[in-house]
Tab-separated table of C-alpha atoms in Angstrom:
chain	number	residue	atom	x	y	z
W	1	MET	CA	33.710	-32.359	-7.616
W	2	VAL	CA	32.282	-35.540	-9.148
W	3	THR	CA	31.756	-39.157	-8.181
W	4	CYS	CA	32.349	-41.827	-10.846
W	5	GLY	CA	31.833	-39.232	-13.573
W	6	VAL	CA	28.565	-37.918	-12.100
W	7	PRO	CA	28.447	-34.128	-11.522
W	8	ALA	CA	28.351	-32.937	-7.912
W	9	MET	CA	24.917	-31.349	-8.342
W	10	ALA	CA	23.538	-34.672	-9.562
W	11	GLN	CA	24.954	-36.301	-6.455
W	12	LEU	CA	23.303	-33.619	-4.332
W	13	ASP	CA	19.977	-34.217	-6.051
W	14	ARG	CA	20.055	-37.738	-4.618
W	15	LEU	CA	20.177	-36.319	-1.101
W	16	THR	CA	17.107	-35.049	0.676
W	17	ASN	CA	17.015	-31.386	1.565
W	18	GLY	CA	17.088	-32.393	5.195
W	19	ASP	CA	20.250	-34.436	4.732
W	20	ALA	CA	22.018	-31.729	2.747
W	21	VAL	CA	21.317	-29.058	5.332
W	22	ALA	CA	21.995	-31.319	8.293
W	23	GLY	CA	25.300	-32.489	6.835
W	24	LEU	CA	26.543	-28.993	6.107
W	25	LYS	CA	25.477	-27.619	9.468
W	26	ALA	CA	27.101	-30.534	11.261
W	27	ALA	CA	30.318	-29.922	9.348
W	28	LEU	CA	30.297	-26.224	10.122
W	29	GLU	CA	29.589	-26.833	13.785
W	30	LYS	CA	32.370	-29.392	13.929
W	31	GLY	CA	34.803	-27.085	12.166
W	32	SER	CA	33.935	-24.001	14.183
W	33	HIS	CA	34.112	-25.881	17.485
W	34	ALA	CA	37.514	-27.278	16.541
W	35	ALA	CA	38.741	-23.811	15.544
W	36	VAL	CA	37.562	-22.258	18.798
W	37	ALA	CA	39.105	-25.063	20.832
W	38	GLU	CA	42.418	-24.658	19.012
W	39	LEU	CA	42.564	-20.873	19.313
W	40	GLY	CA	40.930	-20.386	22.695
W	41	ARG	CA	43.823	-21.775	24.716
W	42	SER	CA	47.219	-20.538	25.835
W	43	ASP	CA	49.368	-19.961	22.743
W	44	GLY	CA	46.393	-20.715	20.480
W	45	PHE	CA	47.172	-17.488	18.630
W	46	PHE	CA	50.615	-16.600	19.939
W	47	GLY	CA	52.089	-20.027	19.179
W	48	ASN	CA	50.509	-20.443	15.735
W	49	PRO	CA	52.301	-18.607	12.887
W	50	GLN	CA	49.157	-18.843	10.744
W	51	VAL	CA	47.118	-16.635	13.068
W	52	LYS	CA	49.602	-14.908	15.386
W	53	ILE	CA	48.656	-11.237	15.642
W	54	PRO	CA	51.585	-8.901	14.831
W	55	LEU	CA	51.917	-5.228	15.635
W	56	PRO	CA	49.641	-3.060	13.470
W	57	GLY	CA	50.603	-0.645	10.741
W	58	SER	CA	53.499	1.680	11.377
W	59	ALA	CA	54.069	0.062	14.763
W	60	THR	CA	55.323	-2.997	12.913
W	61	ARG	CA	57.784	-0.899	10.981
W	62	ALA	CA	58.855	0.821	14.173
W	63	GLU	CA	59.470	-2.459	15.951
W	64	ARG	CA	62.859	-3.138	14.384
W	65	ALA	CA	64.085	0.368	15.145
W	66	MET	CA	62.865	0.172	18.723
W	67	ARG	CA	64.688	-3.106	19.219
W	68	ARG	CA	67.857	-1.481	17.994
W	69	LEU	CA	67.295	1.241	20.582
W	70	GLY	CA	66.934	-1.275	23.388
W	71	MET	CA	63.133	-1.013	23.608
W	72	GLY	CA	62.364	-4.508	22.347
W	73	LYS	CA	60.694	-5.567	25.572
W	74	TYR	CA	57.834	-3.136	24.959
W	75	ALA	CA	57.176	-4.605	21.528
W	76	ASP	CA	57.367	-8.148	22.923
W	77	GLU	CA	54.931	-7.357	25.726
W	78	LEU	CA	52.468	-5.730	23.347
W	79	VAL	CA	52.478	-8.603	20.855
W	80	LEU	CA	52.045	-11.166	23.631
W	81	THR	CA	49.230	-9.171	25.225
W	82	MET	CA	47.333	-8.759	21.943
W	83	ASN	CA	47.487	-12.483	21.309
W	84	ARG	CA	46.482	-13.324	24.873
W	85	ALA	CA	43.457	-11.052	24.430
W	86	ALA	CA	42.490	-12.935	21.263
W	87	GLU	CA	42.908	-16.272	23.050
W	88	ALA	CA	40.723	-15.079	25.922
W	89	ALA	CA	37.993	-13.884	23.558
W	90	ALA	CA	37.977	-16.829	21.124
W	91	PRO	CA	35.885	-19.237	23.270
W	92	GLU	CA	33.081	-16.686	23.339
W	93	ALA	CA	32.669	-17.073	19.575
W	94	ARG	CA	31.325	-20.635	19.816
W	95	ALA	CA	27.689	-19.647	20.386
W	96	LEU	CA	27.869	-16.925	17.739
W	97	PHE	CA	28.998	-19.421	15.112
W	98	VAL	CA	26.247	-21.872	16.047
W	99	ASP	CA	23.543	-19.191	15.891
W	100	SER	CA	24.681	-18.152	12.421
W	101	ILE	CA	24.850	-21.730	11.161
W	102	ARG	CA	21.246	-22.347	12.195
W	103	LYS	CA	20.026	-19.551	9.897
W	104	MET	CA	21.321	-21.228	6.744
W	105	SER	CA	18.699	-22.044	4.081
W	106	VAL	CA	18.321	-25.229	2.027
W	107	GLN	CA	19.255	-23.336	-1.146
W	108	ASP	CA	22.376	-21.967	0.478
W	109	ALA	CA	23.359	-25.387	1.782
W	110	LYS	CA	23.152	-27.147	-1.597
W	111	GLY	CA	25.045	-24.345	-3.324
W	112	ILE	CA	27.794	-24.457	-0.722
W	113	LEU	CA	28.089	-28.245	-0.859
W	114	SER	CA	28.738	-28.121	-4.600
W	115	GLY	CA	31.291	-25.324	-4.212
W	116	GLY	CA	35.025	-25.326	-3.549
W	117	ASP	CA	36.975	-26.656	-0.603
W	118	SER	CA	36.222	-23.630	1.566
W	119	ALA	CA	32.861	-22.578	0.085
W	120	ALA	CA	31.046	-22.977	3.402
W	121	THR	CA	33.596	-20.901	5.253
W	122	GLU	CA	33.500	-18.172	2.614
W	123	TYR	CA	29.713	-18.072	2.834
W	124	PHE	CA	30.029	-17.996	6.598
W	125	ARG	CA	32.518	-15.132	6.432
W	126	ARG	CA	30.440	-13.165	3.931
W	127	THR	CA	27.141	-13.447	5.769
W	128	THR	CA	28.231	-13.348	9.409
W	129	ARG	CA	31.375	-11.249	9.648
W	130	GLU	CA	29.601	-7.949	10.317
W	131	PRO	CA	27.229	-9.184	13.042
W	132	LEU	CA	29.998	-11.287	14.574
W	133	HIS	CA	32.262	-8.261	14.593
W	134	GLY	CA	29.604	-6.180	16.317
W	135	ARG	CA	29.179	-8.763	19.058
W	136	PHE	CA	32.825	-9.767	19.261
W	137	LEU	CA	34.330	-6.295	19.718
W	138	PRO	CA	32.988	-5.824	23.267
W	139	ILE	CA	34.381	-9.245	24.199
W	140	VAL	CA	37.807	-8.240	22.925
W	141	LYS	CA	37.564	-4.935	24.782
W	142	ARG	CA	36.833	-6.725	28.033
W	143	ALA	CA	39.725	-9.101	27.381
W	144	THR	CA	42.160	-6.299	26.578
W	145	GLU	CA	41.103	-4.435	29.701
W	146	LYS	CA	41.598	-7.543	31.784
W	147	VAL	CA	45.172	-7.980	30.577
W	148	ASN	CA	45.801	-4.213	30.597
W	149	LEU	CA	46.451	-3.999	26.878
W	150	ALA	CA	45.687	-0.284	26.618
W	151	HIS	CA	48.297	0.506	29.262
W	152	LYS	CA	50.892	-1.683	27.569
W	153	TYR	CA	50.157	-0.086	24.203
W	154	ASN	CA	50.483	3.389	25.688
W	155	GLN	CA	53.859	2.415	27.107
W	156	PHE	CA	54.950	1.197	23.679
W	157	ALA	CA	53.522	4.239	21.912
W	158	ASP	CA	55.098	6.663	24.365
W	159	LYS	CA	58.508	5.163	23.674
W	160	GLY	CA	57.848	5.348	19.943
W	161	VAL	CA	56.724	8.979	20.132
W	162	ALA	CA	59.842	9.828	22.123
W	163	VAL	CA	62.022	8.773	19.191
W	164	GLY	CA	59.639	9.937	16.466
W	165	LEU	CA	58.637	6.467	15.265
W	166	VAL	CA	54.962	6.053	16.129
W	167	LYS	CA	51.903	8.009	17.197
W	168	LYS	CA	49.602	7.021	20.042
W	169	ASP	CA	46.569	7.258	17.771
W	170	ASP	CA	48.157	5.207	14.993
W	171	ALA	CA	45.547	2.448	15.374
W	172	ASP	CA	42.487	1.390	17.350
W	173	LEU	CA	43.927	-1.716	18.946
W	174	ASP	CA	40.605	-3.163	20.077
W	175	GLU	CA	39.319	-2.931	16.506
W	176	TYR	CA	42.564	-4.341	15.152
W	177	VAL	CA	42.640	-7.287	17.563
W	178	THR	CA	38.957	-8.005	16.864
W	179	ARG	CA	39.536	-8.099	13.109
W	180	LYS	CA	42.600	-10.291	13.408
W	181	THR	CA	40.858	-12.622	15.854
W	182	LEU	CA	37.970	-13.099	13.433
W	183	ASP	CA	40.399	-13.655	10.564
W	184	GLY	CA	42.095	-16.367	12.615
W	185	LEU	CA	38.812	-18.050	13.430
W	186	TYR	CA	37.679	-18.119	9.808
W	187	LEU	CA	41.062	-19.415	8.711
W	188	MET	CA	40.920	-22.308	11.154
W	189	VAL	CA	37.301	-23.096	10.239
W	190	ALA	CA	38.373	-23.226	6.582
W	191	GLU	CA	41.155	-25.662	7.473
W	192	GLU	CA	38.647	-27.903	9.245
W	193	GLU	CA	36.229	-27.713	6.307
W	194	LYS	CA	38.964	-28.792	3.905
W	195	LYS	CA	39.771	-31.774	6.104
W	196	ILE	CA	36.136	-32.858	6.182
W	197	ARG	CA	35.710	-32.518	2.419
W	198	LYS	CA	38.916	-34.451	1.809
W	199	ASP	CA	38.196	-37.282	4.247
W	200	PRO	CA	34.558	-37.310	5.458
W	201	VAL	CA	34.971	-40.846	6.822
W	202	ALA	CA	37.414	-39.515	9.423
W	203	SER	CA	34.819	-37.022	10.680
W	204	GLY	CA	33.209	-39.703	12.816
W	205	THR	CA	29.712	-38.327	12.105
W	206	ALA	CA	27.294	-40.356	9.978
W	207	ILE	CA	25.485	-37.410	8.396
W	208	ILE	CA	28.752	-35.681	7.453
W	209	ARG	CA	30.048	-38.918	5.909
W	210	LYS	CA	26.837	-39.340	3.957
W	211	VAL	CA	26.641	-35.809	2.563
W	212	PHE	CA	30.290	-35.042	1.915
W	213	GLY	CA	31.001	-38.601	0.871
W	214	ALA	CA	28.529	-38.095	-1.994
W	215	LEU	CA	30.757	-35.301	-3.293
W	216	GLN	CA	33.975	-37.273	-3.427
W	217	ARG	CA	35.396	-38.538	-6.686
């Protein structure tokens, strides 16, 4: 990215370290908050084809056969329940994102700012996915218990076993839903980051406009 023929790094050199870090952190907080708000509501996952959580593994392949056998309602209930669990858990991620953003160094910030359209999100994914996963899994478990996901999955699996299509231990659904929920969050954060990089003026935040505006052509 360049501005009037000046390389992006040269543009960054004109910013203070404080501005560079503050601008990036503000953008990440804005993007992560928007992602959580979008996903942490009814149909945030279920109604969004980009992040909707499908049945895992062989269960997906079994779905069509089960529908042909008149068992489609079990598949429908399971898919809805998995996505409702993700929607219930998503709001809890807000504080985890903020905590991770605050640990970012000046060096990291300047490197990310001169990177691609989703460089911040990729850095975020690379450095925080494991600890976020460790803290997010219990939240998903509580959410799946609340909506009785395990019972619904067992119902689905029992029907699949009865016709030789699926095994009860085919997948760890809490792990699966956790992974897919995190994937959805990162995807939406990346979308927000791209918007900010493309049109920092629309962000409504002075520091974001200043830092990302310096990177525009």
